[in-house]
PDB file of C-alpha atoms in Angstrom:
ATOM      1  CA  UNK A 710     -14.011   3.142   3.288  1.00  0.00           C
ATOM      2  CA  UNK A 711     -11.993   1.674   5.523  1.00  0.00           C
ATOM      3  CA  UNK A 712      -8.510   3.542   7.569  1.00  0.00           C
ATOM      4  CA  UNK A 713      -6.951   2.915  11.133  1.00  0.00           C
ATOM      5  CA  UNK A 714      -8.391   5.672  14.017  1.00  0.00           C
ATOM      6  CA  UNK A 715      -6.595   6.089  16.788  1.00  0.00           C
ATOM      7  CA  UNK A 716      -4.721   2.256  16.706  1.00  0.00           C
ATOM      8  CA  UNK A 717      -7.826   0.392  15.758  1.00  0.00           C
ATOM      9  CA  UNK A 718      -9.842  -0.218  11.909  1.00  0.00           C
ATOM     10  CA  UNK A 719     -12.644   1.743  11.165  1.00  0.00           C
ATOM     11  CA  UNK A 720     -15.475   1.701   8.846  1.00  0.00           C
ATOM     12  CA  UNK A 721     -17.435   4.672   6.816  1.00  0.00           C
ATOM     13  CA  UNK A 722     -19.086   6.424   3.800  1.00  0.00           C
ATOM     14  CA  UNK A 723     -17.095   8.102   1.508  1.00  0.00           C
ATOM     15  CA  UNK A 724     -17.205  11.663   2.826  1.00  0.00           C
ATOM     16  CA  UNK A 725     -16.173  10.193   6.937  1.00  0.00           C
ATOM     17  CA  UNK A 726     -19.290  10.497   7.779  1.00  0.00           C
ATOM     18  CA  UNK A 727     -21.503   7.332   9.385  1.00  0.00           C
ATOM     19  CA  UNK A 728     -17.835   5.902  11.080  1.00  0.00           C
ATOM     20  CA  UNK A 729     -17.762   2.279  12.914  1.00  0.00           C
ATOM     21  CA  UNK A 730     -15.167   0.714  14.458  1.00  0.00           C
ATOM     22  CA  UNK A 731     -14.800  -3.040  13.234  1.00  0.00           C
ATOM     23  CA  UNK A 732     -12.258  -3.561  15.814  1.00  0.00           C
ATOM     24  CA  UNK A 733     -11.635  -2.327  19.578  1.00  0.00           C
ATOM     25  CA  UNK A 734      -8.678  -3.350  21.086  1.00  0.00           C
ATOM     26  CA  UNK A 735      -5.659  -1.326  18.905  1.00  0.00           C
ATOM     27  CA  UNK A 736      -3.953   0.535  20.374  1.00  0.00           C
ATOM     28  CA  UNK A 737      -0.592   2.832  19.799  1.00  0.00           C
ATOM     29  CA  UNK A 738       1.980   0.495  21.100  1.00  0.00           C
ATOM     30  CA  UNK A 739      -0.178  -2.439  19.107  1.00  0.00           C
ATOM     31  CA  UNK A 740      -2.199  -0.216  16.666  1.00  0.00           C
ATOM     32  CA  UNK A 741      -3.850  -2.046  13.554  1.00  0.00           C
ATOM     33  CA  UNK A 742      -2.318  -1.822   9.985  1.00  0.00           C
ATOM     34  CA  UNK A 743      -2.168  -2.066   6.532  1.00  0.00           C
ATOM     35  CA  UNK A 744      -6.713  -2.257   6.302  1.00  0.00           C
ATOM     36  CA  UNK A 745      -7.696  -3.751   2.704  1.00  0.00           C
ATOM     37  CA  UNK A 746     -11.365  -3.861   1.670  1.00  0.00           C
ATOM     38  CA  UNK A 747     -13.565  -5.797  -0.597  1.00  0.00           C
ATOM     39  CA  UNK A 748     -16.538  -4.959  -2.584  1.00  0.00           C
ATOM     40  CA  UNK A 749     -18.332  -7.836  -0.398  1.00  0.00           C
ATOM     41  CA  UNK A 750     -17.255  -6.723   2.899  1.00  0.00           C
ATOM     42  CA  UNK A 751     -14.448  -8.676   3.577  1.00  0.00           C
ATOM     43  CA  UNK A 752     -11.789  -7.271   5.320  1.00  0.00           C
ATOM     44  CA  UNK A 753      -7.762  -7.433   6.546  1.00  0.00           C
ATOM     45  CA  UNK A 754      -5.418  -5.423   7.959  1.00  0.00           C
ATOM     46  CA  UNK A 755      -2.371  -6.623  10.147  1.00  0.00           C
ATOM     47  CA  UNK A 756      -1.516  -5.918  13.621  1.00  0.00           C
ATOM     48  CA  UNK A 757       2.473  -6.951  14.279  1.00  0.00           C
ATOM     49  CA  UNK A 758       3.021 -10.289  12.580  1.00  0.00           C
ATOM     50  CA  UNK A 759      -0.399 -11.024  12.420  1.00  0.00           C
ATOM     51  CA  UNK A 760      -3.718 -11.003  10.382  1.00  0.00           C
ATOM     52  CA  UNK A 761      -6.802 -10.020  10.981  1.00  0.00           C
ATOM     53  CA  UNK A 762      -9.854 -10.530   8.804  1.00  0.00           C
ATOM     54  CA  UNK A 763     -13.209  -8.803   9.654  1.00  0.00           C
ATOM     55  CA  UNK A 764     -16.544  -8.424   8.215  1.00  0.00           C
ATOM     56  CA  UNK A 765     -18.314  -5.335   8.371  1.00  0.00           C
ATOM     57  CA  UNK A 766     -20.382  -6.633  11.623  1.00  0.00           C
ATOM     58  CA  UNK A 767     -16.629  -7.134  13.041  1.00  0.00           C
ATOM     59  CA  UNK A 768     -16.801 -10.848  13.293  1.00  0.00           C
ATOM     60  CA  UNK A 769     -13.479 -12.533  12.157  1.00  0.00           C
ATOM     61  CA  UNK A 770     -13.425 -14.484   9.744  1.00  0.00           C
ATOM     62  CA  UNK A 771     -11.219 -16.751   9.801  1.00  0.00           C
ATOM     63  CA  UNK A 772      -9.055 -16.965  14.130  1.00  0.00           C
ATOM     64  CA  UNK A 773      -6.070 -14.691  13.388  1.00  0.00           C
ATOM     65  CA  UNK A 774      -2.761 -15.189  11.367  1.00  0.00           C
ATOM     66  CA  UNK A 775       0.874 -15.824  12.051  1.00  0.00           C
ATOM     67  CA  UNK A 776       1.755 -13.851   8.965  1.00  0.00           C
ATOM     68  CA  UNK A 777       5.783 -14.400   9.701  1.00  0.00           C
ATOM     69  CA  UNK A 778       8.216 -16.788   9.280  1.00  0.00           C
ATOM     70  CA  UNK A 779       9.795 -17.118  12.941  1.00  0.00           C
ATOM     71  CA  UNK A 780      13.375 -18.823  12.630  1.00  0.00           C
ATOM     72  CA  UNK A 781      16.653 -18.537  15.174  1.00  0.00           C
ATOM     73  CA  UNK A 782      19.016 -17.367  11.544  1.00  0.00           C
ATOM     74  CA  UNK A 783      15.975 -17.178   9.242  1.00  0.00           C
ATOM     75  CA  UNK A 784      12.759 -15.774   9.456  1.00  0.00           C
ATOM     76  CA  UNK A 785      10.768 -12.264   7.434  1.00  0.00           C
ATOM     77  CA  UNK A 786       8.041  -9.930   8.620  1.00  0.00           C
ATOM     78  CA  UNK A 787       4.401  -8.517   6.573  1.00  0.00           C
ATOM     79  CA  UNK A 788       4.792  -4.526   5.890  1.00  0.00           C
ATOM     80  CA  UNK A 789       1.469  -3.333   3.620  1.00  0.00           C
ATOM     81  CA  UNK A 790      -1.449  -6.145   2.582  1.00  0.00           C
ATOM     82  CA  UNK A 791      -4.137  -5.849  -0.392  1.00  0.00           C
ATOM     83  CA  UNK A 792      -7.106  -7.279  -0.526  1.00  0.00           C
ATOM     84  CA  UNK A 793      -7.357  -9.170  -4.309  1.00  0.00           C
ATOM     85  CA  UNK A 794     -10.807  -7.727  -5.477  1.00  0.00           C
ATOM     86  CA  UNK A 795     -13.211 -11.261  -4.859  1.00  0.00           C
ATOM     87  CA  UNK A 796     -11.899 -11.302  -1.353  1.00  0.00           C
ATOM     88  CA  UNK A 797      -9.499 -13.826  -1.201  1.00  0.00           C
ATOM     89  CA  UNK A 798      -6.308 -13.596  -1.756  1.00  0.00           C
ATOM     90  CA  UNK A 799      -4.082 -11.486  -0.430  1.00  0.00           C
ATOM     91  CA  UNK A 800      -1.212 -10.185  -1.099  1.00  0.00           C
ATOM     92  CA  UNK A 801       1.828  -9.279   0.889  1.00  0.00           C
ATOM     93  CA  UNK A 802       4.791  -6.979   0.936  1.00  0.00           C
ATOM     94  CA  UNK A 803       7.735  -9.117   3.258  1.00  0.00           C
ATOM     95  CA  UNK A 804      10.961  -8.839   4.268  1.00  0.00           C
ATOM     96  CA  UNK A 805      14.001 -11.090   4.595  1.00  0.00           C
ATOM     97  CA  UNK A 806      16.002 -10.849   7.464  1.00  0.00           C
ATOM     98  CA  UNK A 807      19.124 -13.138   8.068  1.00  0.00           C
ATOM     99  CA  UNK A 808      21.680 -12.521  11.199  1.00  0.00           C
ATOM    100  CA  UNK A 809      24.979 -12.154  10.526  1.00  0.00           C
ATOM    101  CA  UNK A 810      28.405 -11.565  11.632  1.00  0.00           C
ATOM    102  CA  UNK A 811      29.263  -8.177  11.907  1.00  0.00           C
ATOM    103  CA  UNK A 812      32.885  -7.612  12.739  1.00  0.00           C
ATOM    104  CA  UNK A 813      32.980  -3.628  13.490  1.00  0.00           C
ATOM    105  CA  UNK A 814      31.181  -4.926  16.379  1.00  0.00           C
ATOM    106  CA  UNK A 815      32.803  -8.309  16.987  1.00  0.00           C
ATOM    107  CA  UNK A 816      28.280  -9.752  17.025  1.00  0.00           C
ATOM    108  CA  UNK A 817      26.035 -11.141  14.999  1.00  0.00           C
ATOM    109  CA  UNK A 818      23.757  -9.294  14.177  1.00  0.00           C
ATOM    110  CA  UNK A 819      20.161  -9.062  11.558  1.00  0.00           C
ATOM    111  CA  UNK A 820      20.220  -8.074   8.071  1.00  0.00           C
ATOM    112  CA  UNK A 821      17.116  -7.609   5.425  1.00  0.00           C
ATOM    113  CA  UNK A 822      18.686  -9.752   1.992  1.00  0.00           C
ATOM    114  CA  UNK A 823      15.571  -9.311  -0.241  1.00  0.00           C
ATOM    115  CA  UNK A 824      11.801  -7.342  -0.425  1.00  0.00           C
ATOM    116  CA  UNK A 825       9.202 -10.021  -2.280  1.00  0.00           C
ATOM    117  CA  UNK A 826       5.602  -9.820  -2.599  1.00  0.00           C
ATOM    118  CA  UNK A 827       3.879 -13.103  -1.835  1.00  0.00           C
ATOM    119  CA  UNK A 828       0.684 -14.504  -2.563  1.00  0.00           C
ATOM    120  CA  UNK A 829      -2.325 -16.861   0.136  1.00  0.00           C
ATOM    121  CA  UNK A 830      -5.650 -17.448   0.349  1.00  0.00           C
ATOM    122  CA  UNK A 831      -6.147 -16.109   4.071  1.00  0.00           C
ATOM    123  CA  UNK A 832      -9.294 -18.788   4.593  1.00  0.00           C
ATOM    124  CA  UNK A 833      -7.450 -21.720   3.214  1.00  0.00           C
ATOM    125  CA  UNK A 834      -3.726 -20.578   3.940  1.00  0.00           C
ATOM    126  CA  UNK A 835      -3.280 -22.224   0.663  1.00  0.00           C
ATOM    127  CA  UNK A 836       0.230 -20.210  -1.424  1.00  0.00           C
ATOM    128  CA  UNK A 837      -1.346 -18.075  -4.308  1.00  0.00           C
ATOM    129  CA  UNK A 838       2.416 -17.495  -6.094  1.00  0.00           C
ATOM    130  CA  UNK A 839       5.393 -15.548  -5.143  1.00  0.00           C
ATOM    131  CA  UNK A 840       7.440 -13.231  -6.375  1.00  0.00           C
ATOM    132  CA  UNK A 841      11.079 -13.343  -6.700  1.00  0.00           C
ATOM    133  CA  UNK A 842      14.057 -10.986  -5.263  1.00  0.00           C
ATOM    134  CA  UNK A 843      15.101  -9.924  -7.881  1.00  0.00           C
ATOM    135  CA  UNK A 844      13.637  -6.262  -6.991  1.00  0.00           C
ATOM    136  CA  UNK A 845      12.507  -4.533  -3.819  1.00  0.00           C
ATOM    137  CA  UNK A 846       9.470  -5.036  -3.936  1.00  0.00           C
ATOM    138  CA  UNK A 847       6.620  -2.720  -1.577  1.00  0.00           C
ATOM    139  CA  UNK A 848       3.437  -2.196  -1.296  1.00  0.00           C
ATOM    140  CA  UNK A 849       1.648  -4.368  -3.400  1.00  0.00           C
ATOM    141  CA  UNK A 850      -1.778  -2.931  -5.185  1.00  0.00           C
ATOM    142  CA  UNK A 851      -3.762  -5.045  -7.297  1.00  0.00           C
ATOM    143  CA  UNK A 852      -4.792  -4.454 -10.844  1.00  0.00           C
ATOM    144  CA  UNK A 853      -7.286  -7.024 -11.934  1.00  0.00           C
ATOM    145  CA  UNK A 854      -7.392 -10.510 -10.874  1.00  0.00           C
ATOM    146  CA  UNK A 855      -3.736 -11.585 -11.318  1.00  0.00           C
ATOM    147  CA  UNK A 856      -1.513  -9.143 -10.598  1.00  0.00           C
ATOM    148  CA  UNK A 857       0.230  -6.470  -8.528  1.00  0.00           C
ATOM    149  CA  UNK A 858       1.318  -3.201  -9.270  1.00  0.00           C
ATOM    150  CA  UNK A 859       5.048  -2.821  -6.842  1.00  0.00           C
ATOM    151  CA  UNK A 860       7.530   0.188  -6.123  1.00  0.00           C
ATOM    152  CA  UNK A 861      11.059  -0.795  -6.447  1.00  0.00           C
ATOM    153  CA  UNK A 862      13.969   1.479  -4.858  1.00  0.00           C
ATOM    154  CA  UNK A 863      16.456   0.124  -6.757  1.00  0.00           C
ATOM    155  CA  UNK A 864      19.471   2.968  -8.001  1.00  0.00           C
ATOM    156  CA  UNK A 865      19.197   1.744 -12.186  1.00  0.00           C
ATOM    157  CA  UNK A 866      15.690  -0.318 -12.414  1.00  0.00           C
ATOM    158  CA  UNK A 867      11.901   0.929 -12.706  1.00  0.00           C
ATOM    159  CA  UNK A 868      10.579   2.687 -10.033  1.00  0.00           C
ATOM    160  CA  UNK A 869       6.325   0.861 -10.711  1.00  0.00           C
ATOM    161  CA  UNK A 870       6.139  -2.462 -11.473  1.00  0.00           C
ATOM    162  CA  UNK A 871       3.877  -5.558 -11.856  1.00  0.00           C
ATOM    163  CA  UNK A 872       3.853  -8.241 -10.786  1.00  0.00           C
ATOM    164  CA  UNK A 873       2.225 -11.395 -11.363  1.00  0.00           C
ATOM    165  CA  UNK A 874       0.357 -15.346  -9.636  1.00  0.00           C
ATOM    166  CA  UNK A 875       2.812 -17.421  -9.960  1.00  0.00           C
ATOM    167  CA  UNK A 876       5.856 -19.555  -8.852  1.00  0.00           C
ATOM    168  CA  UNK A 877       8.924 -17.234  -8.526  1.00  0.00           C
ATOM    169  CA  UNK A 878       6.626 -14.992 -11.034  1.00  0.00           C
ATOM    170  CA  UNK A 879       9.710 -12.178 -11.833  1.00  0.00           C
ATOM    171  CA  UNK A 880       8.338  -8.208 -12.584  1.00  0.00           C
ATOM    172  CA  UNK A 881       7.648  -6.454 -15.608  1.00  0.00           C
ATOM    173  CA  UNK A 882       8.862  -2.915 -15.890  1.00  0.00           C
ATOM    174  CA  UNK A 883       5.394  -0.827 -15.999  1.00  0.00           C
ATOM    175  CA  UNK A 884       6.392   3.263 -15.767  1.00  0.00           C
ATOM    176  CA  UNK A 885       9.653   4.574 -15.038  1.00  0.00           C
ATOM    177  CA  UNK A 886      10.190   8.044 -14.378  1.00  0.00           C
ATOM    178  CA  UNK A 887      12.705  10.061 -16.647  1.00  0.00           C
ATOM    179  CA  UNK A 888      14.569  11.661 -14.866  1.00  0.00           C
ATOM    180  CA  UNK A 889      18.558  10.754 -14.139  1.00  0.00           C
ATOM    181  CA  UNK A 890      21.069  11.722 -11.551  1.00  0.00           C
ATOM    182  CA  UNK A 891      23.515  14.288 -14.127  1.00  0.00           C
ATOM    183  CA  UNK A 892      26.592  12.623 -12.739  1.00  0.00           C
ATOM    184  CA  UNK A 893      25.931   8.808 -12.060  1.00  0.00           C
ATOM    185  CA  UNK A 894      22.360   8.119 -14.151  1.00  0.00           C
ATOM    186  CA  UNK A 895      20.833   6.396 -12.242  1.00  0.00           C
ATOM    187  CA  UNK A 896      17.234   7.528 -11.256  1.00  0.00           C
ATOM    188  CA  UNK A 897      16.812  10.657  -9.666  1.00  0.00           C
ATOM    189  CA  UNK A 898      12.941  10.326  -8.182  1.00  0.00           C
ATOM    190  CA  UNK A 899      11.885   7.600  -5.475  1.00  0.00           C
ATOM    191  CA  UNK A 900       8.249   5.961  -5.912  1.00  0.00           C
ATOM    192  CA  UNK A 901       6.624   4.207  -3.292  1.00  0.00           C
ATOM    193  CA  UNK A 902       2.849   3.796  -3.110  1.00  0.00           C
ATOM    194  CA  UNK A 903       1.291   2.980  -5.932  1.00  0.00           C
ATOM    195  CA  UNK A 904      -2.301   2.850  -7.057  1.00  0.00           C
ATOM    196  CA  UNK A 905      -4.188   1.844 -10.227  1.00  0.00           C
ATOM    197  CA  UNK A 906      -7.891   2.555 -11.156  1.00  0.00           C
ATOM    198  CA  UNK A 907     -10.731   0.154 -11.887  1.00  0.00           C
ATOM    199  CA  UNK A 908     -10.819   0.976 -15.432  1.00  0.00           C
ATOM    200  CA  UNK A 909      -7.160   1.318 -15.037  1.00  0.00           C
ATOM    201  CA  UNK A 910      -7.035   4.866 -17.070  1.00  0.00           C
ATOM    202  CA  UNK A 911      -5.025   6.353 -14.236  1.00  0.00           C
ATOM    203  CA  UNK A 912      -2.892   6.145 -11.233  1.00  0.00           C
ATOM    204  CA  UNK A 913      -1.269   7.071  -7.987  1.00  0.00           C
ATOM    205  CA  UNK A 914       2.513   7.154  -6.118  1.00  0.00           C
ATOM    206  CA  UNK A 915       4.104   8.986  -3.332  1.00  0.00           C
ATOM    207  CA  UNK A 916       6.793  10.590  -5.291  1.00  0.00           C
ATOM    208  CA  UNK A 917      10.314  12.991  -4.573  1.00  0.00           C
ATOM    209  CA  UNK A 918      13.367  13.634  -4.917  1.00  0.00           C
ATOM    210  CA  UNK A 919      16.016  10.975  -3.977  1.00  0.00           C
ATOM    211  CA  UNK A 920      18.744  13.515  -3.056  1.00  0.00           C
ATOM    212  CA  UNK A 921      18.063  16.347  -0.955  1.00  0.00           C
ATOM    213  CA  UNK A 922      14.388  15.055   0.192  1.00  0.00           C
ATOM    214  CA  UNK A 923      14.475  14.640   3.746  1.00  0.00           C
ATOM    215  CA  UNK A 924      11.481  17.177   5.302  1.00  0.00           C
ATOM    216  CA  UNK A 925       7.908  14.996   5.044  1.00  0.00           C
ATOM    217  CA  UNK A 926       7.425  18.987   2.997  1.00  0.00           C
ATOM    218  CA  UNK A 927       8.805  17.861   0.060  1.00  0.00           C
ATOM    219  CA  UNK A 928       6.933  14.200  -1.069  1.00  0.00           C
ATOM    220  CA  UNK A 929       4.402  14.726  -4.025  1.00  0.00           C
ATOM    221  CA  UNK A 930       1.277  12.472  -5.329  1.00  0.00           C
ATOM    222  CA  UNK A 931       1.742  11.967  -8.436  1.00  0.00           C
ATOM    223  CA  UNK A 932      -0.678  11.083 -11.183  1.00  0.00           C
ATOM    224  CA  UNK A 933      -0.395   9.827 -14.109  1.00  0.00           C
ATOM    225  CA  UNK A 934      -2.229   8.923 -17.542  1.00  0.00           C
ATOM    226  CA  UNK A 935      -1.614   5.264 -18.346  1.00  0.00           C
ATOM    227  CA  UNK A 936      -0.189   4.855 -20.974  1.00  0.00           C
ATOM    228  CA  UNK A 937       0.060   2.173 -23.986  1.00  0.00           C
ATOM    229  CA  UNK A 938       1.733   1.076 -23.411  1.00  0.00           C
ATOM    230  CA  UNK A 939       2.556   1.967 -19.704  1.00  0.00           C
ATOM    231  CA  UNK A 940       5.914   2.973 -19.846  1.00  0.00           C
ATOM    232  CA  UNK A 941       4.030   5.877 -22.155  1.00  0.00           C
ATOM    233  CA  UNK A 942       2.008   7.235 -19.061  1.00  0.00           C
ATOM    234  CA  UNK A 943       1.867  11.088 -19.005  1.00  0.00           C
ATOM    235  CA  UNK A 944       2.065  13.287 -15.978  1.00  0.00           C
ATOM    236  CA  UNK A 945      -1.285  15.298 -15.330  1.00  0.00           C
ATOM    237  CA  UNK A 946      -1.290  15.860 -12.348  1.00  0.00           C
ATOM    238  CA  UNK A 947       0.548  16.883  -8.503  1.00  0.00           C
ATOM    239  CA  UNK A 948      -0.899  17.414  -4.960  1.00  0.00           C
ATOM    240  CA  UNK A 949       2.017  18.717  -3.088  1.00  0.00           C
ATOM    241  CA  UNK A 950       4.396  19.571  -2.513  1.00  0.00           C
ATOM    242  CA  UNK A 951       4.701  21.307   1.789  1.00  0.00           C
ATOM    243  CA  UNK A 952       1.640  18.226   2.393  1.00  0.00           C
ATOM    244  CA  UNK A 953       3.036  16.531   4.855  1.00  0.00           C
ATOM    245  CA  UNK A 954       3.112  13.513   2.629  1.00  0.00           C
ATOM    246  CA  UNK A 955       5.725  10.135   3.345  1.00  0.00           C
ATOM    247  CA  UNK A 956       6.481   7.562   1.580  1.00  0.00           C
ATOM    248  CA  UNK A 957       3.412   5.684   2.198  1.00  0.00           C
ATOM    249  CA  UNK A 958       0.376   7.583   1.856  1.00  0.00           C
ATOM    250  CA  UNK A 959      -1.793   4.614   1.212  1.00  0.00           C
ATOM    251  CA  UNK A 960      -3.173   6.429  -2.387  1.00  0.00           C
ATOM    252  CA  UNK A 961      -6.998   5.285  -3.023  1.00  0.00           C
ATOM    253  CA  UNK A 962      -9.881   5.446  -6.265  1.00  0.00           C
ATOM    254  CA  UNK A 963     -12.871   5.800  -5.176  1.00  0.00           C
ATOM    255  CA  UNK A 964     -14.401   2.577  -7.954  1.00  0.00           C
ATOM    256  CA  UNK A 965     -15.977   5.145 -10.009  1.00  0.00           C
ATOM    257  CA  UNK A 966     -12.296   6.158 -10.059  1.00  0.00           C
ATOM    258  CA  UNK A 967     -13.406   9.955 -10.253  1.00  0.00           C
ATOM    259  CA  UNK A 968     -11.861  10.339  -6.513  1.00  0.00           C
ATOM    260  CA  UNK A 969      -8.006   9.855  -4.965  1.00  0.00           C
ATOM    261  CA  UNK A 970      -7.764   9.711  -0.974  1.00  0.00           C
ATOM    262  CA  UNK A 971      -4.823   9.321   0.807  1.00  0.00           C
ATOM    263  CA  UNK A 972      -4.294  10.522   4.504  1.00  0.00           C
ATOM    264  CA  UNK A 973      -1.202  13.356   5.233  1.00  0.00           C
ATOM    265  CA  UNK A 974       1.096  12.762   8.972  1.00  0.00           C
ATOM    266  CA  UNK A 975      -0.536  14.632  11.698  1.00  0.00           C
ATOM    267  CA  UNK A 976      -3.791  16.273   9.666  1.00  0.00           C
ATOM    268  CA  UNK A 977      -5.250  12.798   8.024  1.00  0.00           C
ATOM    269  CA  UNK A 978      -7.100  11.079   5.733  1.00  0.00           C
ATOM    270  CA  UNK A 979      -8.273  13.794   2.962  1.00  0.00           C
ATOM    271  CA  UNK A 980     -10.328  13.770  -0.666  1.00  0.00           C
ATOM    272  CA  UNK A 981      -9.824  15.700  -3.487  1.00  0.00           C
ATOM    273  CA  UNK A 982     -11.993  15.214  -6.809  1.00  0.00           C
ATOM    274  CA  UNK A 983      -9.366  13.978  -9.789  1.00  0.00           C
ATOM    275  CA  UNK A 984     -11.386  15.768 -13.391  1.00  0.00           C
ATOM    276  CA  UNK A 985      -9.992  15.950 -17.571  1.00  0.00           C
ATOM    277  CA  UNK A 986      -8.465  20.216 -16.806  1.00  0.00           C
ATOM    278  CA  UNK A 987      -5.692  21.445 -16.285  1.00  0.00           C
ATOM    279  CA  UNK A 988      -3.704  20.410 -12.731  1.00  0.00           C
ATOM    280  CA  UNK A 989      -7.528  18.122 -12.798  1.00  0.00           C
ATOM    281  CA  UNK A 990      -9.413  19.902 -10.392  1.00  0.00           C
ATOM    282  CA  UNK A 991      -7.624  19.033  -7.036  1.00  0.00           C
ATOM    283  CA  UNK A 992      -9.245  20.627  -4.789  1.00  0.00           C
ATOM    284  CA  UNK A 993      -7.888  18.425  -1.166  1.00  0.00           C
ATOM    285  CA  UNK A 994     -10.554  19.063   1.701  1.00  0.00           C
ATOM    286  CA  UNK A 995      -9.877  16.342   4.700  1.00  0.00           C
ATOM    287  CA  UNK A 996     -12.619  14.612   6.377  1.00  0.00           C
ATOM    288  CA  UNK A 997     -11.033  12.427   8.745  1.00  0.00           C
ATOM    289  CA  UNK A 998      -9.027  14.311  11.216  1.00  0.00           C
ATOM    290  CA  UNK A 999      -6.541  12.560  13.144  1.00  0.00           C
ATOM    291  CA  UNK A1000      -6.966   9.748  10.692  1.00  0.00           C
ATOM    292  CA  UNK A1001      -4.329   7.014   8.367  1.00  0.00           C
ATOM    293  CA  UNK A1002      -4.129   3.683   5.623  1.00  0.00           C
ATOM    294  CA  UNK A1003      -7.564   4.819   3.673  1.00  0.00           C
ATOM    295  CA  UNK A1004      -9.041   2.031   1.051  1.00  0.00           C
ATOM    296  CA  UNK A1005     -12.295   2.162  -0.894  1.00  0.00           C
ATOM    297  CA  UNK A1006     -15.199  -0.426  -1.719  1.00  0.00           C
ATOM    298  CA  UNK A1007     -18.486  -0.870  -2.508  1.00  0.00           C
ATOM    299  CA  UNK A1008     -19.498  -2.379   0.084  1.00  0.00           C
ATOM    300  CA  UNK A1009     -22.005  -1.069   2.824  1.00  0.00           C
ATOM    301  CA  UNK A1010     -21.338   0.579   5.588  1.00  0.00           C
ATOM    302  CA  UNK A1011     -23.236  -1.608   8.128  1.00  0.00           C
ATOM    303  CA  UNK A1012     -25.317   0.202  11.373  1.00  0.00           C
ATOM    304  CA  UNK A1013     -23.939   1.226  14.788  1.00  0.00           C
ATOM    305  CA  UNK A1014     -22.739  -1.194  16.985  1.00  0.00           C
TER     306      UNK A1014
END
């Protein structure tokens, strides 16, 4: 498991023991964020607008790469990163900003114009494709080796979408929550940060009402049994409300798909076994205090350095 604590990337066993720092230069003002680890031990993480890559012993694989396009009137910003199962391709969700004149203030102001996902071989900086910006794609999470799940905040479209690696690929509907606003017919539920098991039999996603849900305690993590087709997936059990789950709890499954990990704001990283019993047999327990953004793989934890 990799995670962030005190601004640095750490690696540990799934129970939180044997914590080994991978980086040592993270700070509260410039922390690492969104770490991801492949089964071969390759680790990537963002820091500011740069992508960093490491081996489990902390040695860098390549020099940090700028992961943003910067221009006077058009620029991008990366939010999260997820490393493909083979440890080669990174999927990042990016905001595209442009400068537009604001007549209310009589000045040019930045405006976000799109959210999209791109796919890049981080070692060679070779582009592998990108999504279009028809939907606001957020939080890519790999399913297999050629597609990711993302979530969208659109009021009318499906909340969970699947995007395949390819040029200008458009997301297809994966799951849509049936709840609707009785007055407008728009989505009554928003979802974020989806993660599926390797067996693709379950997925977890942050869920909260669109209206009147501004508190951390309103958020939940909903666990679904994957349907066939996926649009027929069934909700199985819920973690929360009342557990300080924000819109990016970074759920991550153990490689065998039996245990779910996530973080709660101000509390740390939690885990729980997920069973077929009623309520999934959920018994959350904190395994790393003061940490966030867990990601699991089959890689071994190195000795302390």
